mmCIF file of C-alpha atoms in Angstrom:
data_model
loop_
_atom_site.group_PDB
_atom_site.id
_atom_site.type_symbol
_atom_site.label_atom_id
_atom_site.label_comp_id
_atom_site.label_asym_id
_atom_site.label_seq_id
_atom_site.Cartn_x
_atom_site.Cartn_y
_atom_site.Cartn_z
ATOM 1 C CA LYS B 1 4.642 -10.659 -15.347
ATOM 2 C CA ASN B 2 4.030 -10.803 -11.500
ATOM 3 C CA GLN B 3 0.226 -10.215 -11.080
ATOM 4 C CA VAL B 4 -2.237 -10.248 -8.160
ATOM 5 C CA GLU B 5 -5.730 -10.335 -8.596
ATOM 6 C CA GLN B 6 -8.390 -10.443 -6.324
ATOM 7 C CA SER B 7 -12.052 -11.185 -5.933
ATOM 8 C CA PRO B 8 -14.843 -10.567 -4.919
ATOM 9 C CA GLN B 9 -14.318 -6.708 -6.368
ATOM 10 C CA SER B 10 -16.370 -5.541 -3.412
ATOM 11 C CA LEU B 11 -19.330 -7.445 -1.317
ATOM 12 C CA ILE B 12 -21.882 -6.566 1.288
ATOM 13 C CA ILE B 13 -22.495 -8.279 4.298
ATOM 14 C CA LEU B 14 -24.500 -8.146 7.314
ATOM 15 C CA GLU B 15 -22.877 -7.165 10.725
ATOM 16 C CA GLY B 16 -21.937 -10.309 12.648
ATOM 17 C CA LYS B 17 -21.801 -12.429 9.450
ATOM 18 C CA ASN B 18 -18.464 -14.492 8.340
ATOM 19 C CA CYS B 19 -16.969 -13.587 4.599
ATOM 20 C CA THR B 20 -14.104 -14.975 3.084
ATOM 21 C CA LEU B 21 -11.851 -12.757 0.202
ATOM 22 C CA GLN B 22 -9.232 -14.551 -1.858
ATOM 23 C CA CYS B 23 -5.988 -13.364 -3.769
ATOM 24 C CA ASN B 24 -4.499 -15.813 -6.704
ATOM 25 C CA TYR B 25 -0.793 -14.442 -7.819
ATOM 26 C CA THR B 26 1.513 -15.014 -10.508
ATOM 27 C CA VAL B 27 4.703 -13.382 -8.449
ATOM 28 C CA SER B 28 7.727 -15.527 -8.677
ATOM 29 C CA PRO B 29 10.056 -16.384 -6.901
ATOM 30 C CA PHE B 30 7.241 -16.007 -3.986
ATOM 31 C CA SER B 31 8.751 -14.393 -0.775
ATOM 32 C CA ASN B 32 5.911 -13.339 1.288
ATOM 33 C CA LEU B 33 2.237 -12.655 1.132
ATOM 34 C CA ARG B 34 0.250 -9.828 2.872
ATOM 35 C CA TRP B 35 -3.266 -8.845 3.598
ATOM 36 C CA TYR B 36 -3.516 -4.453 4.332
ATOM 37 C CA LYS B 37 -6.724 -2.708 5.733
ATOM 38 C CA GLN B 38 -7.053 -0.116 3.975
ATOM 39 C CA ASP B 39 -10.161 3.002 5.382
ATOM 40 C CA THR B 40 -11.413 5.322 3.223
ATOM 41 C CA GLY B 41 -8.662 8.095 2.939
ATOM 42 C CA ARG B 42 -6.463 6.679 5.079
ATOM 43 C CA GLY B 43 -3.064 4.600 4.205
ATOM 44 C CA PRO B 44 -2.805 0.672 4.500
ATOM 45 C CA VAL B 45 -2.434 -0.955 7.897
ATOM 46 C CA SER B 46 -1.151 -4.685 7.714
ATOM 47 C CA LEU B 47 -3.128 -7.512 9.069
ATOM 48 C CA THR B 48 -0.867 -10.344 8.338
ATOM 49 C CA ILE B 49 2.201 -11.104 6.410
ATOM 50 C CA MET B 50 2.936 -14.885 5.577
ATOM 51 C CA THR B 51 6.086 -16.568 4.013
ATOM 52 C CA PHE B 52 5.956 -20.038 2.204
ATOM 53 C CA SER B 53 5.806 -22.216 4.792
ATOM 54 C CA GLU B 54 2.982 -20.525 7.070
ATOM 55 C CA ASN B 55 -0.382 -22.043 5.500
ATOM 56 C CA THR B 56 -2.339 -20.345 8.571
ATOM 57 C CA LYS B 57 -2.232 -16.997 9.880
ATOM 58 C CA SER B 58 -4.603 -14.945 12.599
ATOM 59 C CA ASN B 59 -5.042 -11.508 13.826
ATOM 60 C CA GLY B 60 -8.062 -11.075 16.161
ATOM 61 C CA ARG B 61 -10.926 -11.696 13.576
ATOM 62 C CA TYR B 62 -8.637 -11.923 11.161
ATOM 63 C CA THR B 63 -7.730 -15.592 9.405
ATOM 64 C CA ALA B 64 -5.113 -15.693 6.401
ATOM 65 C CA THR B 65 -4.691 -18.575 4.478
ATOM 66 C CA LEU B 66 -1.860 -19.647 1.589
ATOM 67 C CA ASP B 67 -1.352 -22.182 -0.191
ATOM 68 C CA ALA B 68 1.896 -21.697 -1.745
ATOM 69 C CA ASP B 69 1.593 -24.452 -4.399
ATOM 70 C CA THR B 70 -1.991 -23.277 -5.732
ATOM 71 C CA LYS B 71 -0.772 -19.874 -5.521
ATOM 72 C CA GLN B 72 -3.940 -18.693 -3.699
ATOM 73 C CA SER B 73 -4.690 -16.854 -0.635
ATOM 74 C CA SER B 74 -7.217 -16.203 1.393
ATOM 75 C CA LEU B 75 -8.817 -13.817 4.351
ATOM 76 C CA HIS B 76 -11.865 -14.679 6.072
ATOM 77 C CA ILE B 77 -13.247 -12.275 8.610
ATOM 78 C CA THR B 78 -15.108 -13.791 11.570
ATOM 79 C CA ALA B 79 -18.843 -11.954 13.116
ATOM 80 C CA SER B 80 -18.035 -8.567 11.051
ATOM 81 C CA GLN B 81 -18.623 -5.887 12.919
ATOM 82 C CA LEU B 82 -19.005 -2.242 11.198
ATOM 83 C CA SER B 83 -15.838 -1.118 11.429
ATOM 84 C CA ASP B 84 -14.619 -3.902 9.185
ATOM 85 C CA SER B 85 -16.030 -1.583 6.332
ATOM 86 C CA ALA B 86 -12.848 -1.094 4.425
ATOM 87 C CA SER B 87 -11.084 -1.876 1.388
ATOM 88 C CA TYR B 88 -8.856 -5.006 2.024
ATOM 89 C CA ILE B 89 -5.411 -5.172 -0.398
ATOM 90 C CA CYS B 90 -3.285 -8.964 -0.838
ATOM 91 C CA VAL B 91 0.078 -7.435 -1.306
ATOM 92 C CA VAL B 92 3.105 -10.049 -2.433
ATOM 93 C CA SER B 93 6.310 -9.688 -2.802
ATOM 94 C CA ALA B 94 9.086 -11.704 -4.818
ATOM 95 C CA ILE B 95 12.422 -12.738 -3.066
ATOM 96 C CA LYS B 96 15.195 -10.209 -3.402
ATOM 97 C CA ALA B 97 12.909 -7.814 -5.200
ATOM 98 C CA ALA B 98 14.912 -4.696 -5.327
ATOM 99 C CA GLY B 99 13.951 -2.667 -2.575
ATOM 100 C CA ASN B 100 11.476 -4.366 -1.229
ATOM 101 C CA LYS B 101 9.030 -3.860 -4.278
ATOM 102 C CA LEU B 102 5.888 -5.052 -4.001
ATOM 103 C CA THR B 103 3.002 -6.274 -6.079
ATOM 104 C CA PHE B 104 -0.247 -4.955 -5.279
ATOM 105 C CA GLY B 105 -3.900 -6.631 -5.703
ATOM 106 C CA GLY B 106 -6.561 -4.292 -7.250
ATOM 107 C CA GLY B 107 -8.468 -4.840 -3.434
ATOM 108 C CA THR B 108 -12.221 -6.302 -2.547
ATOM 109 C CA ARG B 109 -14.344 -3.394 -0.617
ATOM 110 C CA VAL B 110 -16.006 -4.699 1.792
ATOM 111 C CA LEU B 111 -19.586 -2.845 3.037
ATOM 112 C CA VAL B 112 -20.637 -4.105 6.711
ATOM 113 C CA LYS B 113 -24.639 -3.496 7.380
ATOM 114 C CA PRO B 114 -26.351 -3.296 10.356
ATOM 115 C CA GLY O 1 5.018 -1.166 15.255
ATOM 116 C CA ALA O 2 6.810 0.689 13.422
ATOM 117 C CA VAL O 3 5.171 3.957 12.380
ATOM 118 C CA VAL O 4 5.627 5.979 9.176
ATOM 119 C CA SER O 5 4.165 9.258 9.367
ATOM 120 C CA GLN O 6 3.276 11.727 6.162
ATOM 121 C CA HIS O 7 2.355 15.130 5.846
ATOM 122 C CA PRO O 8 0.021 17.118 5.735
ATOM 123 C CA SER O 9 -2.712 14.802 5.650
ATOM 124 C CA TRP O 10 -4.787 16.871 2.818
ATOM 125 C CA VAL O 11 -4.012 19.923 1.064
ATOM 126 C CA ILE O 12 -5.624 22.131 -1.409
ATOM 127 C CA CYS O 13 -3.954 24.158 -3.927
ATOM 128 C CA LYS O 14 -4.356 26.394 -7.158
ATOM 129 C CA SER O 15 -3.402 24.967 -10.605
ATOM 130 C CA GLY O 16 0.426 25.830 -11.541
ATOM 131 C CA THR O 17 1.522 25.743 -8.101
ATOM 132 C CA SER O 18 3.392 23.299 -6.231
ATOM 133 C CA VAL O 19 3.002 20.788 -3.243
ATOM 134 C CA LYS O 20 5.531 19.521 -0.847
ATOM 135 C CA ILE O 21 4.450 16.182 0.903
ATOM 136 C CA GLU O 22 6.861 14.693 3.484
ATOM 137 C CA CYS O 23 7.096 11.096 4.422
ATOM 138 C CA ARG O 24 9.378 10.808 7.941
ATOM 139 C CA SER O 25 9.990 6.881 9.541
ATOM 140 C CA LEU O 26 9.780 8.100 12.867
ATOM 141 C CA ASP O 27 11.465 5.192 14.902
ATOM 142 C CA PHE O 28 13.433 3.469 12.340
ATOM 143 C CA GLN O 29 16.323 4.832 9.340
ATOM 144 C CA ALA O 30 14.925 3.855 5.937
ATOM 145 C CA THR O 31 17.082 4.026 2.976
ATOM 146 C CA THR O 32 14.229 3.101 0.467
ATOM 147 C CA MET O 33 10.729 4.565 0.814
ATOM 148 C CA PHE O 34 8.337 4.263 -1.629
ATOM 149 C CA TRP O 35 5.462 6.819 -3.442
ATOM 150 C CA TYR O 36 2.699 5.273 -4.437
ATOM 151 C CA ARG O 37 -0.911 7.463 -5.869
ATOM 152 C CA GLN O 38 -4.417 6.056 -5.204
ATOM 153 C CA PHE O 39 -7.274 7.067 -7.431
ATOM 154 C CA PRO O 40 -10.866 6.455 -6.329
ATOM 155 C CA LYS O 41 -11.590 2.735 -6.246
ATOM 156 C CA GLN O 42 -8.367 1.543 -7.535
ATOM 157 C CA SER O 43 -5.244 0.319 -5.386
ATOM 158 C CA LEU O 44 -1.838 1.905 -4.835
ATOM 159 C CA MET O 45 0.168 2.667 -8.148
ATOM 160 C CA LEU O 46 3.306 2.562 -7.264
ATOM 161 C CA MET O 47 5.277 5.846 -8.170
ATOM 162 C CA ALA O 48 8.882 6.226 -7.830
ATOM 163 C CA THR O 49 11.400 4.517 -5.065
ATOM 164 C CA SER O 50 13.236 6.743 -3.109
ATOM 165 C CA ASN O 51 16.725 6.603 -2.202
ATOM 166 C CA GLU O 52 19.042 7.761 0.424
ATOM 167 C CA GLY O 53 21.835 10.052 -1.228
ATOM 168 C CA SER O 54 21.037 8.661 -4.747
ATOM 169 C CA LYS O 55 18.326 9.833 -7.444
ATOM 170 C CA ALA O 56 14.794 8.255 -7.153
ATOM 171 C CA THR O 57 13.681 5.236 -9.562
ATOM 172 C CA TYR O 58 10.496 6.387 -11.253
ATOM 173 C CA GLU O 59 8.006 3.675 -13.203
ATOM 174 C CA GLN O 60 6.939 3.945 -16.520
ATOM 175 C CA GLY O 61 5.130 6.987 -17.108
ATOM 176 C CA VAL O 62 5.559 8.990 -14.271
ATOM 177 C CA GLU O 63 7.342 12.334 -15.213
ATOM 178 C CA LYS O 64 10.455 12.476 -12.992
ATOM 179 C CA ASP O 65 10.555 16.249 -13.363
ATOM 180 C CA LYS O 66 6.911 16.604 -12.529
ATOM 181 C CA PHE O 67 6.710 14.641 -9.297
ATOM 182 C CA LEU O 68 10.432 15.680 -7.579
ATOM 183 C CA ILE O 69 11.280 13.741 -4.781
ATOM 184 C CA ASN O 70 14.504 14.081 -2.060
ATOM 185 C CA HIS O 71 15.700 11.534 0.253
ATOM 186 C CA ALA O 72 17.587 14.131 2.208
ATOM 187 C CA SER O 73 18.140 11.867 5.228
ATOM 188 C CA LEU O 74 17.683 8.134 6.367
ATOM 189 C CA THR O 75 14.427 9.297 8.021
ATOM 190 C CA LEU O 76 13.007 11.658 5.285
ATOM 191 C CA SER O 77 11.673 11.798 1.676
ATOM 192 C CA THR O 78 9.843 14.331 0.047
ATOM 193 C CA LEU O 79 7.349 14.008 -2.590
ATOM 194 C CA THR O 80 6.988 18.002 -4.445
ATOM 195 C CA VAL O 81 4.677 17.696 -7.171
ATOM 196 C CA THR O 82 5.213 20.931 -9.411
ATOM 197 C CA SER O 83 2.877 22.798 -11.607
ATOM 198 C CA ALA O 84 0.057 21.286 -10.161
ATOM 199 C CA HIS O 85 -2.890 20.582 -12.684
ATOM 200 C CA PRO O 86 -6.505 19.047 -11.563
ATOM 201 C CA GLU O 87 -5.599 15.922 -12.810
ATOM 202 C CA ASP O 88 -2.531 15.693 -10.422
ATOM 203 C CA SER O 89 -5.403 15.433 -7.976
ATOM 204 C CA SER O 90 -4.680 11.772 -5.742
ATOM 205 C CA PHE O 91 -4.262 10.238 -3.014
ATOM 206 C CA TYR O 92 -0.242 10.024 -2.354
ATOM 207 C CA ILE O 93 0.750 7.574 -0.072
ATOM 208 C CA CYS O 94 4.541 6.576 1.290
ATOM 209 C CA SER O 95 5.958 3.676 2.639
ATOM 210 C CA ALA O 96 8.856 2.360 4.009
ATOM 211 C CA THR O 97 10.561 -0.789 5.126
ATOM 212 C CA PRO O 98 12.466 -1.329 8.220
ATOM 213 C CA PRO O 99 15.951 -2.484 8.014
ATOM 214 C CA GLY O 100 17.293 -6.231 8.005
ATOM 215 C CA ALA O 101 14.777 -7.442 5.471
ATOM 216 C CA GLY O 102 16.720 -10.204 4.413
ATOM 217 C CA ASN O 103 15.090 -12.447 1.395
ATOM 218 C CA TRP O 104 12.141 -12.563 2.766
ATOM 219 C CA GLY O 105 11.148 -8.962 3.342
ATOM 220 C CA THR O 106 9.474 -7.539 6.681
ATOM 221 C CA GLU O 107 6.661 -5.572 6.910
ATOM 222 C CA ALA O 108 6.001 -2.593 5.084
ATOM 223 C CA PHE O 109 4.402 0.178 7.031
ATOM 224 C CA PHE O 110 2.674 2.923 4.787
ATOM 225 C CA GLY O 111 2.244 6.628 6.070
ATOM 226 C CA GLN O 112 -1.543 7.754 6.497
ATOM 227 C CA GLY O 113 -1.336 9.320 2.916
ATOM 228 C CA THR O 114 -2.000 12.460 1.586
ATOM 229 C CA ARG O 115 -5.148 13.913 -0.321
ATOM 230 C CA LEU O 116 -4.429 16.667 -2.656
ATOM 231 C CA THR O 117 -6.606 18.792 -4.723
ATOM 232 C CA VAL O 118 -5.881 20.719 -7.248
ATOM 233 C CA VAL O 119 -8.325 23.889 -8.085
#
């Protein structure tokens, strides 16, 4: 069964600090892995999308890593800002999945405090 | 980037009435759109796959007669919650992927969501 597990479920960090979110998956055959940011009451917004050949991808202060061998990904937030408070969702897609059906992780809720 | 728009952003309705939610891909054509439901502090759960010109595909446990999906054109899918009850109160989100995905898939774009409250 395809699964995506994220950790931690939630975390609180001080403004300006860094943090790293984890994502482990068992989706096979692997196509790509995406990280989304979801503000409360809003739809998810894409941060990065990575295929199996990509190890690292950055989007501003967000850096995602992917280890396709161990089936692990991480999202690193550098110099956190109050606006980074949101849920971060790891989503994995399988090759030729019917209609691009995605497997969602449970998300990590991040709260940045001043 | 591509834009997917949902309408309305929020709606309050009386128990027993029906509510229609629209999902539009504004700058690309989508033969397939997806409808999700999200309860507080939980991740998105796929409800159904909306297919242009054919019947929607529903996930196990989702009542097709209660959640009517119509994909009338390549840019519009609608979700109608029929005979709504308070337990249907939730956050509903649609998504669509631009064509040309190939084997590796492309970005999935999400609407801004619709907060449904049934009173």
